[in-house]
mmCIF file of C-alpha atoms in Angstrom:
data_model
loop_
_atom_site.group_PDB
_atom_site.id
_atom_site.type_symbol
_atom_site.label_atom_id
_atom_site.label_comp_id
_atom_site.label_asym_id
_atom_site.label_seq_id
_atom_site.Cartn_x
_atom_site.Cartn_y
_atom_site.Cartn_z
ATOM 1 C CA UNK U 1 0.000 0.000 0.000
ATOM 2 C CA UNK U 2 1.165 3.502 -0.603
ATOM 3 C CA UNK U 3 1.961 5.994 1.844
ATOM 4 C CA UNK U 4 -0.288 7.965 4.225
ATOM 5 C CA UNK U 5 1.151 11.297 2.448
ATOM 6 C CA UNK U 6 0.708 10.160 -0.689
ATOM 7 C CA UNK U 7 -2.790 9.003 -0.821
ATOM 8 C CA UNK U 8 -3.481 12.143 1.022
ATOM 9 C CA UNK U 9 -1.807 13.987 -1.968
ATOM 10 C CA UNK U 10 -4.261 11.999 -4.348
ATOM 11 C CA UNK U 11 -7.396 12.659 -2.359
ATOM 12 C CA UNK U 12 -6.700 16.641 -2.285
ATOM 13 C CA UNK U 13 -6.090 16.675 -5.970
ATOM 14 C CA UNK U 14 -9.357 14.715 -7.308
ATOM 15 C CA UNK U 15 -11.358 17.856 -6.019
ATOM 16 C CA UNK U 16 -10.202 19.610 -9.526
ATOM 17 C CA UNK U 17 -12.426 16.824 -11.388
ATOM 18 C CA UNK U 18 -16.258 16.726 -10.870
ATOM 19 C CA UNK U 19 -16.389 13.323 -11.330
ATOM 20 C CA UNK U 20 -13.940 12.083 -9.202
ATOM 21 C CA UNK U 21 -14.963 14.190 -6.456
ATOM 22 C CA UNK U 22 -18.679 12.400 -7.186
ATOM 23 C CA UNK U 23 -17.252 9.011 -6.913
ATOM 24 C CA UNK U 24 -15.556 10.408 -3.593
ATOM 25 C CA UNK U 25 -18.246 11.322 -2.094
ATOM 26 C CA UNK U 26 -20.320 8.131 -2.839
ATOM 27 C CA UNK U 27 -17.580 6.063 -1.232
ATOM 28 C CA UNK U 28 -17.357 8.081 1.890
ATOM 29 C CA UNK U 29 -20.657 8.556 2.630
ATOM 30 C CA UNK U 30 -20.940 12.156 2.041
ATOM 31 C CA UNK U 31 -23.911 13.657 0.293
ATOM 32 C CA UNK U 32 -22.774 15.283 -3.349
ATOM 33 C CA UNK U 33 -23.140 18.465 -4.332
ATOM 34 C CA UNK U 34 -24.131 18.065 -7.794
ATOM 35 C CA UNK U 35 -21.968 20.184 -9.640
ATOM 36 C CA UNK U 36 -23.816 22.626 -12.763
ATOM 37 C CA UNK U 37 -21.678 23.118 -15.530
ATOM 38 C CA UNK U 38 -22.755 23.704 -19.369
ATOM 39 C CA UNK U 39 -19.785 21.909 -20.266
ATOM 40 C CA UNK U 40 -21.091 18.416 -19.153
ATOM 41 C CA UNK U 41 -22.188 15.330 -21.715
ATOM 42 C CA UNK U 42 -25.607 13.853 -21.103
ATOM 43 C CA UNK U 43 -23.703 10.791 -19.374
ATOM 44 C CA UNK U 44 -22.154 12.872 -16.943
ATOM 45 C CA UNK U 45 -25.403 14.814 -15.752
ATOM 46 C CA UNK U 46 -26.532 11.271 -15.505
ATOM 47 C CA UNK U 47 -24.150 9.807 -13.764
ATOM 48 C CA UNK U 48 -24.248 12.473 -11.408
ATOM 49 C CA UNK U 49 -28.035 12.437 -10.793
ATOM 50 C CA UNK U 50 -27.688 8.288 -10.397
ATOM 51 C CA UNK U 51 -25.164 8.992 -7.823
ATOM 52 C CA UNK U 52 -27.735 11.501 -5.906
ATOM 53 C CA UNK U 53 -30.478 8.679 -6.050
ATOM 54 C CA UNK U 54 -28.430 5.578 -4.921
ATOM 55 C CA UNK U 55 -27.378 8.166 -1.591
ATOM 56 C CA UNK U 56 -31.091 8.727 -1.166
ATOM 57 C CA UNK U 57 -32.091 5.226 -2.147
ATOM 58 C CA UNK U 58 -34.348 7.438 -4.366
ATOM 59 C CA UNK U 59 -35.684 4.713 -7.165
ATOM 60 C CA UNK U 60 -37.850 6.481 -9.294
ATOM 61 C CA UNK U 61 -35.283 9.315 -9.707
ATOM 62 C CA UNK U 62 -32.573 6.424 -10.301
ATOM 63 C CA UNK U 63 -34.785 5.060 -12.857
ATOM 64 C CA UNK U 64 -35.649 8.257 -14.710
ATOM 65 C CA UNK U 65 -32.230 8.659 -15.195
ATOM 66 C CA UNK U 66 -31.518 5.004 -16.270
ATOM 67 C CA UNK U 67 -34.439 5.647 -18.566
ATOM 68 C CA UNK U 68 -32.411 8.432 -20.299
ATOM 69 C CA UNK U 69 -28.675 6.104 -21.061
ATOM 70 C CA UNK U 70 -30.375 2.123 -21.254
ATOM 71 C CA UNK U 71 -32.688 3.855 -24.540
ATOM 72 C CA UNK U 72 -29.216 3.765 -26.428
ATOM 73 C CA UNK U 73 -27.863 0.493 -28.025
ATOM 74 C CA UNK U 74 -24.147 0.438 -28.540
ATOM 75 C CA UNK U 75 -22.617 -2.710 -29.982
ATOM 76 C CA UNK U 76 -19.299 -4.451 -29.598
ATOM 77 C CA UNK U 77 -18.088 -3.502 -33.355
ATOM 78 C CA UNK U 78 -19.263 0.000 -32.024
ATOM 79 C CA UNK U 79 -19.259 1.227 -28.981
ATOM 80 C CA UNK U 80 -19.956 4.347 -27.110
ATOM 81 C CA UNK U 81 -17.105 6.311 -24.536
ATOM 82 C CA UNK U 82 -20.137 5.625 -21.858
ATOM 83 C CA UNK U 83 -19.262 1.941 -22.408
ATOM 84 C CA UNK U 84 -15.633 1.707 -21.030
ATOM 85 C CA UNK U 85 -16.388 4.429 -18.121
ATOM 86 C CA UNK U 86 -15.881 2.472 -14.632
ATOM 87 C CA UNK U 87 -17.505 4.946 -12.721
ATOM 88 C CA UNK U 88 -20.725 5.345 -14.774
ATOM 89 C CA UNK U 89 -20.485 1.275 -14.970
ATOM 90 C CA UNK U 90 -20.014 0.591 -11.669
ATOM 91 C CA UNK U 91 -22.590 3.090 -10.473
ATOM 92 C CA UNK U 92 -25.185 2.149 -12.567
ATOM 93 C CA UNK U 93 -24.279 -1.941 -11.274
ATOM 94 C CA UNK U 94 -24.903 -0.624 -7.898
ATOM 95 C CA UNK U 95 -27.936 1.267 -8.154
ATOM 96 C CA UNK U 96 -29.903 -1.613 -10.606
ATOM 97 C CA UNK U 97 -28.432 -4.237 -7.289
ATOM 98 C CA UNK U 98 -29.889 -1.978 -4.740
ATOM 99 C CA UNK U 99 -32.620 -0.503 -5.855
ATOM 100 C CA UNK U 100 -33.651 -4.561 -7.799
ATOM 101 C CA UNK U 101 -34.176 -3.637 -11.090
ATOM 102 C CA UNK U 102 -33.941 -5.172 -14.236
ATOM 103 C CA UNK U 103 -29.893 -5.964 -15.126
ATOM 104 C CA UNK U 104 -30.328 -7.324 -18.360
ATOM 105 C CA UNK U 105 -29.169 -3.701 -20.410
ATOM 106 C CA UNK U 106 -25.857 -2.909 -17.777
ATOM 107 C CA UNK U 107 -25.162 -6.927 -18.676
ATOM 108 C CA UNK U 108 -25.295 -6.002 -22.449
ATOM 109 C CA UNK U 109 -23.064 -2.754 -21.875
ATOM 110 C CA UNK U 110 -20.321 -5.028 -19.825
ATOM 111 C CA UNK U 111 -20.275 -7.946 -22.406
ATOM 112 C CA UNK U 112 -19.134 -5.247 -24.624
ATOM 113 C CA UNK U 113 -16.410 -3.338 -22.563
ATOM 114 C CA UNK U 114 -12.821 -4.327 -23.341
ATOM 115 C CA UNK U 115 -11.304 -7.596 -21.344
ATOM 116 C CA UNK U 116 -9.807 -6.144 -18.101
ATOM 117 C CA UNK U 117 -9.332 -6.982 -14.632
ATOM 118 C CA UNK U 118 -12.212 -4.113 -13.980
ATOM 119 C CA UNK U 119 -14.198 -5.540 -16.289
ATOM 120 C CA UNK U 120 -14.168 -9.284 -15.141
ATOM 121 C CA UNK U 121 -14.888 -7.739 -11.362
ATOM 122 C CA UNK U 122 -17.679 -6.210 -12.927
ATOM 123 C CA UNK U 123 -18.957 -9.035 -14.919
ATOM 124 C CA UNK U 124 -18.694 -10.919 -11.437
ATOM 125 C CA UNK U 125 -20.813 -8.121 -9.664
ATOM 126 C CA UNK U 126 -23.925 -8.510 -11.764
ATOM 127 C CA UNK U 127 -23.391 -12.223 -11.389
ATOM 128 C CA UNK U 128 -23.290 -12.074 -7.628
ATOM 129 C CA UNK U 129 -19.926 -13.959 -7.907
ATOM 130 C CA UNK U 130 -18.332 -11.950 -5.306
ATOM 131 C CA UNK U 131 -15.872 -14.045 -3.770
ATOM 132 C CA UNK U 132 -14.044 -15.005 -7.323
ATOM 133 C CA UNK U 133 -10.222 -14.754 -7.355
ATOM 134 C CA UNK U 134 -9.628 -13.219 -10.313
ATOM 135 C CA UNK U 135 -11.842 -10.306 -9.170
ATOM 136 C CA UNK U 136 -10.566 -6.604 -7.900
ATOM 137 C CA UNK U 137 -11.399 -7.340 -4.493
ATOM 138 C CA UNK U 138 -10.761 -3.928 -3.339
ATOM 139 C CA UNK U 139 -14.193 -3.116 -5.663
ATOM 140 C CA UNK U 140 -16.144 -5.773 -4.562
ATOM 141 C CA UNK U 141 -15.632 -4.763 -0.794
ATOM 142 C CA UNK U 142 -16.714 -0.757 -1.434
ATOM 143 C CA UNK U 143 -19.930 -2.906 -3.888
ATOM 144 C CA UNK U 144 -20.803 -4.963 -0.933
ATOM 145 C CA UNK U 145 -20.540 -2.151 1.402
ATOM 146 C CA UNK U 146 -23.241 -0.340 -0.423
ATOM 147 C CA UNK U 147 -25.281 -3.675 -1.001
ATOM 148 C CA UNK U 148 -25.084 -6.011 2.119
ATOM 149 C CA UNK U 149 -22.440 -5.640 4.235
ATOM 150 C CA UNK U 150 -23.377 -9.027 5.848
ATOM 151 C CA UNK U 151 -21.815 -10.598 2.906
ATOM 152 C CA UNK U 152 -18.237 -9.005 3.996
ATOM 153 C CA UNK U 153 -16.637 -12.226 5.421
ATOM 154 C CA UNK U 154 -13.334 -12.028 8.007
ATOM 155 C CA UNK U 155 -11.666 -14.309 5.500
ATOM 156 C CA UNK U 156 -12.535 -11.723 2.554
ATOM 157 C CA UNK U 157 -11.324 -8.731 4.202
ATOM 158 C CA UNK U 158 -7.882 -10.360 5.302
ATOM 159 C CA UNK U 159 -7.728 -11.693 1.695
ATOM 160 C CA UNK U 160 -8.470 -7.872 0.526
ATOM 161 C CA UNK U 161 -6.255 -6.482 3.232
ATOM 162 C CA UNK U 162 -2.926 -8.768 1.871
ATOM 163 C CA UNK U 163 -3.215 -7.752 -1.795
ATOM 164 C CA UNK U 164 -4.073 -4.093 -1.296
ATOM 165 C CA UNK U 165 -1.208 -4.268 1.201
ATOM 166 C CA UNK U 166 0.923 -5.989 -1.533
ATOM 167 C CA UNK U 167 0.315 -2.944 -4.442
ATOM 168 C CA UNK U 168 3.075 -0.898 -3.679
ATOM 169 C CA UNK U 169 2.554 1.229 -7.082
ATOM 170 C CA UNK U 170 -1.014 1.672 -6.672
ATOM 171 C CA UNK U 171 -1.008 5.155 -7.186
ATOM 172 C CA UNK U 172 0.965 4.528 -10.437
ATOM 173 C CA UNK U 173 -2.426 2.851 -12.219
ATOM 174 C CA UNK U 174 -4.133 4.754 -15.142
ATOM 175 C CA UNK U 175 -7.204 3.943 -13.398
ATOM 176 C CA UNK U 176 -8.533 6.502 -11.022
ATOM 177 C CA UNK U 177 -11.830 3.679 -10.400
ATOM 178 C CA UNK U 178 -9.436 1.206 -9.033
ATOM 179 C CA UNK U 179 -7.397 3.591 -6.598
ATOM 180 C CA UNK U 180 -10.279 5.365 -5.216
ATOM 181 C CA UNK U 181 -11.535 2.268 -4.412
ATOM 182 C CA UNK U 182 -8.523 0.309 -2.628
ATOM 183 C CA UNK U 183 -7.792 3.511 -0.535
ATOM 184 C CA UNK U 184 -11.361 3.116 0.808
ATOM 185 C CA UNK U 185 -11.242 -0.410 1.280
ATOM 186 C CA UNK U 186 -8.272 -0.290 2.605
ATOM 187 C CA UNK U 187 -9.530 2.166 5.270
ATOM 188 C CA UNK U 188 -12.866 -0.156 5.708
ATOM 189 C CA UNK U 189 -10.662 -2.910 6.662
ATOM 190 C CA UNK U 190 -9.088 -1.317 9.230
ATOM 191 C CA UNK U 191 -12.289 -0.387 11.112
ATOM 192 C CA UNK U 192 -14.386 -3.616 9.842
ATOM 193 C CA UNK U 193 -11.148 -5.853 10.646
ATOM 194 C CA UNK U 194 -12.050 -8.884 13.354
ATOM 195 C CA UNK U 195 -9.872 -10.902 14.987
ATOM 196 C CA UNK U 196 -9.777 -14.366 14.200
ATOM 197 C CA UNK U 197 -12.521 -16.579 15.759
ATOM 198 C CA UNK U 198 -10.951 -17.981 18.774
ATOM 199 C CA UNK U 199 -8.406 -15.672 19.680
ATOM 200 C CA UNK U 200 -7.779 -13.784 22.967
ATOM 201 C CA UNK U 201 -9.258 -10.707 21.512
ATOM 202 C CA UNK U 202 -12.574 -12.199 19.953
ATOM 203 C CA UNK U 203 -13.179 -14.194 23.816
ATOM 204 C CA UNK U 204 -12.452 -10.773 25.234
ATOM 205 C CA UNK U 205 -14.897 -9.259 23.204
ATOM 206 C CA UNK U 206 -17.487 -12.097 23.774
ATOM 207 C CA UNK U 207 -16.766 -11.478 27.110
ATOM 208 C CA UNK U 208 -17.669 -8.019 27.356
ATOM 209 C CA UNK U 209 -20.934 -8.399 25.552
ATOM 210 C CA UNK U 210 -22.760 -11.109 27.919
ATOM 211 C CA UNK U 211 -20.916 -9.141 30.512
ATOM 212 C CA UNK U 212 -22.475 -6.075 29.708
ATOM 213 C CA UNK U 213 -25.982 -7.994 29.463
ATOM 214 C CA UNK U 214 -26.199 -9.421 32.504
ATOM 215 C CA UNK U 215 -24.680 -5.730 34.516
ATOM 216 C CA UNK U 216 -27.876 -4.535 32.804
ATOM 217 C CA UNK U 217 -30.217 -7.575 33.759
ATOM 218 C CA UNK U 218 -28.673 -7.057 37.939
ATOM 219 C CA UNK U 219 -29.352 -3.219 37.708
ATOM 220 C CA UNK U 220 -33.059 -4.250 36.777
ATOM 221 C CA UNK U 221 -33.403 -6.389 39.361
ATOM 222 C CA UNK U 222 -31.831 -3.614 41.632
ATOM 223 C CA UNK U 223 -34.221 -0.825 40.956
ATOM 224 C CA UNK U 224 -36.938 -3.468 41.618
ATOM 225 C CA UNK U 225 -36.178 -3.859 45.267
ATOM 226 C CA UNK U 226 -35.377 -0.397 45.330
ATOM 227 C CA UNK U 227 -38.882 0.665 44.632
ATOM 228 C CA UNK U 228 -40.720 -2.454 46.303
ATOM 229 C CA UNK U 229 -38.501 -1.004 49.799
ATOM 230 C CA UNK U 230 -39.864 2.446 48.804
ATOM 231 C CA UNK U 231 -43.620 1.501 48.734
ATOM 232 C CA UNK U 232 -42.750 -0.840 51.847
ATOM 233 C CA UNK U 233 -41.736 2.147 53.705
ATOM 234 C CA UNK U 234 -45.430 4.154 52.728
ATOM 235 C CA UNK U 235 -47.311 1.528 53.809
ATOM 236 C CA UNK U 236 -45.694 1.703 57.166
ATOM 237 C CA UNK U 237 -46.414 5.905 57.635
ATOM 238 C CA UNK U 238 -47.573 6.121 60.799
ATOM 239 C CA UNK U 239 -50.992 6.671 62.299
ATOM 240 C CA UNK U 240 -52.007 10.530 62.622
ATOM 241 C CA UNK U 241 -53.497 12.392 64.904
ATOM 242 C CA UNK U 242 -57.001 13.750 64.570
ATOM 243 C CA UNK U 243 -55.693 17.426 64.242
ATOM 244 C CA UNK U 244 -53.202 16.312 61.696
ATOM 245 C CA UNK U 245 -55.929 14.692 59.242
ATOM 246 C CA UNK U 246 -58.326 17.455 60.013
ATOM 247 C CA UNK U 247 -55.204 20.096 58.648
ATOM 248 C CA UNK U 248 -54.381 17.388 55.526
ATOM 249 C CA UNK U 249 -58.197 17.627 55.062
ATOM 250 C CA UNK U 250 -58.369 21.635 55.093
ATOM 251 C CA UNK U 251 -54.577 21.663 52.872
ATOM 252 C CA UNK U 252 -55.996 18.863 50.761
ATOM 253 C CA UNK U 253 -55.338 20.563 47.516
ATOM 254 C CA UNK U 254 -52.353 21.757 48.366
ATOM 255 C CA UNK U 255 -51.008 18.674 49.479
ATOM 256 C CA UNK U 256 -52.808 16.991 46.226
ATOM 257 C CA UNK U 257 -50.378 19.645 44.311
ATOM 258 C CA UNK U 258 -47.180 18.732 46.110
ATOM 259 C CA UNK U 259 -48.192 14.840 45.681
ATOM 260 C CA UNK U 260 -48.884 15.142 41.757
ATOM 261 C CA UNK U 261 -45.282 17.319 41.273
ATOM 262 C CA UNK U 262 -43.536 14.731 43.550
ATOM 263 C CA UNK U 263 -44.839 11.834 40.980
ATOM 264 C CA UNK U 264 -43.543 14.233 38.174
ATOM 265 C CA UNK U 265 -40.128 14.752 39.640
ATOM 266 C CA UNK U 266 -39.659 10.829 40.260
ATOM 267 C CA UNK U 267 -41.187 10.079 36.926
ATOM 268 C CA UNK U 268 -38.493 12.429 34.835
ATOM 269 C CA UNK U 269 -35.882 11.052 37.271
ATOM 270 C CA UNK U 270 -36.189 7.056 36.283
ATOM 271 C CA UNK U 271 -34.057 6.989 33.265
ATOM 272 C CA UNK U 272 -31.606 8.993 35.298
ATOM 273 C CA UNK U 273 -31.836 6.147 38.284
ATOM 274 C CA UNK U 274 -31.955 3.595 35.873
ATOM 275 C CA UNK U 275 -28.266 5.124 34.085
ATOM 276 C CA UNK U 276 -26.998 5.553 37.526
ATOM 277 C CA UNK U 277 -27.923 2.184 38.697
ATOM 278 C CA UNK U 278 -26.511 0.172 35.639
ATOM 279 C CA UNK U 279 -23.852 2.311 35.628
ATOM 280 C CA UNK U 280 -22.866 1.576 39.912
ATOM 281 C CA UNK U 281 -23.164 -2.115 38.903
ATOM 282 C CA UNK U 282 -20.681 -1.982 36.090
ATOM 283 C CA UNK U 283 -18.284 -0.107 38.369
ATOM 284 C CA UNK U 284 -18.875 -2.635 41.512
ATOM 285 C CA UNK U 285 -17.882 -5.192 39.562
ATOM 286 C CA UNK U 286 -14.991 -3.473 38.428
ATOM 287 C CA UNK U 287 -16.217 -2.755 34.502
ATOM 288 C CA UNK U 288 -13.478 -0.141 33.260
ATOM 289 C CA UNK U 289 -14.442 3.336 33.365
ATOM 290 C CA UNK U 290 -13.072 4.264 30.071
ATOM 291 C CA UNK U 291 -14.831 1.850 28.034
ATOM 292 C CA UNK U 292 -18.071 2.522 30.256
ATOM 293 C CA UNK U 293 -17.253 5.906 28.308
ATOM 294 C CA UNK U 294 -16.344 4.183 24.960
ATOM 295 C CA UNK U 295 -19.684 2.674 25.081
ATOM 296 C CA UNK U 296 -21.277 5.595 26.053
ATOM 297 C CA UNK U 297 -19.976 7.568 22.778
ATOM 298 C CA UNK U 298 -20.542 4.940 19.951
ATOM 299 C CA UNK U 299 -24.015 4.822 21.189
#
């Protein structure tokens, strides 16, 4: 893999092309701002707008704009620029997979793109084979990521991790596709990354979880007795005097006041006792503070 520097160097730089900077912004997340230029081809303003729609898991604007490009018929002995563009490809792979449409005209359009690597990953997308070894795997992860992320195996992403690893001269590829997406799979991996079933780590984590459970479960149980001690201790008021229950009856509305905003306090105060609670039961047992915190943050 190439350096931290250097793929920083490459991100800054695709902001100077619309395009790339849409393909960016699909990968990472971020919404695009769809640029407005006269100077754009029809494929490009589509592209763009089939970006937009796959974010917003809009279909009917997705389909009005596959309306506009799957009308056109190139053929192998002829085809179009549109047919050899990765990013237009792969976008309009992922939108027909997500959104379930029809495949059979982005099918057509790969069968007659020129044999590549790109183009056999592709090929393999439409064809669900995900997990093929002569694929790109660095695509398929940032496809599957958009699709069904349950599909992401441990073995895939260590598989992914070795040969992304193993490109030292990324950056020197012609294709801009292909290095936008190993830089984000290779930072995908690194947050997605498991450890191996069995190991230390994965027990530890185990651990934690049924750990964390049953804290929760005890504090329950806790704040049970808590309140079954609290309505002991009403039952057992004592026994007042006549003068006492002759001022309660005069008061009565006041005391019917102080009563209903008592309730009120206690009743905005549970999820408060309940925090506390589960949160003095962690600590009892000795449950770190910090990743009480951790927790705390990532919810």
């Amino acid at each position: 893999m190439v350096s931290i520097e250097n793929k920083i160097t490459y991100l800054n730089r695709i902001g100077d092309s619309p395009k790339l900077s849409a393909f960016n912004q699909l990968l990472s997340g971020k919404t695009i701002a769809q640029p407005i230029s006269n100077d754009f081809s029809e494929t490009d303003e589509i592209y763009f707008g089939i970006i937009s729609a796959i974010q917003s898991n809009d279909k009917s604007a997705f389909e009005k704009h596959y309306s506009k490009k799957s009308k056109s018929n190139p053929s192998k002995e002829s085809p179009t620029p549109f047919v050899n563009d990765d990013f237009f490809v792969f976008s309009i792979i992922l939108g027909v997979t997500k959104l379930n449409l029809d495949k059979a005209w982005i099918k057509n359009i790969v069968s007659i793109r020129s044999k590549n690597p790109i183009t056999t990953t592709l090929d393999n997308l439409l064809e669900e084979n995900y997990y093929s070894t002569s694929n790109l795997q660095e695509i398929v992860l940032m496809f599957l990521q958009n699709i069904n992320s349950s599909l992401i195996t441990n073995d895939f992403l260590n598989s992914t991790f070795i040969r992304i690893n193993a490109n030292t001269a990324l950056l020197d590829s012609k294709s801009d596709f292909q290095i936008l997406c190993a830089i984000y799979a290779y930072n995908s991996i690194i947050l997605l990354k498991e450890a191996p079933d069995g190991s230390e780590i994965q027990m530890l984590k185990s651990f934690d979880s049924r750990f964390v459970k049953s804290m929760k479960i005890l504090s329950w149980i806790l704040q049970l007795v808590f309140l079954i001690v609290i309505f002991y201790l009403l039952l057992q008021l004592p026994v007042y005097s006549p003068e006492t229950i002759e001022l309660i009856d005069d008061y009565g509305y006041l005391f019917t006041v102080l009563g209903a905003l008592g309730f009120t306090f206690f009743g905005n105060q549970l999820s408060f006792i309940r925090r506390k609670t589960h949160e003095m039961t962690m600590r009892l047992f000795g449950y770190p503070r910090g990743l009480m915190r951790k927790n705390k943050e990532s919810k």
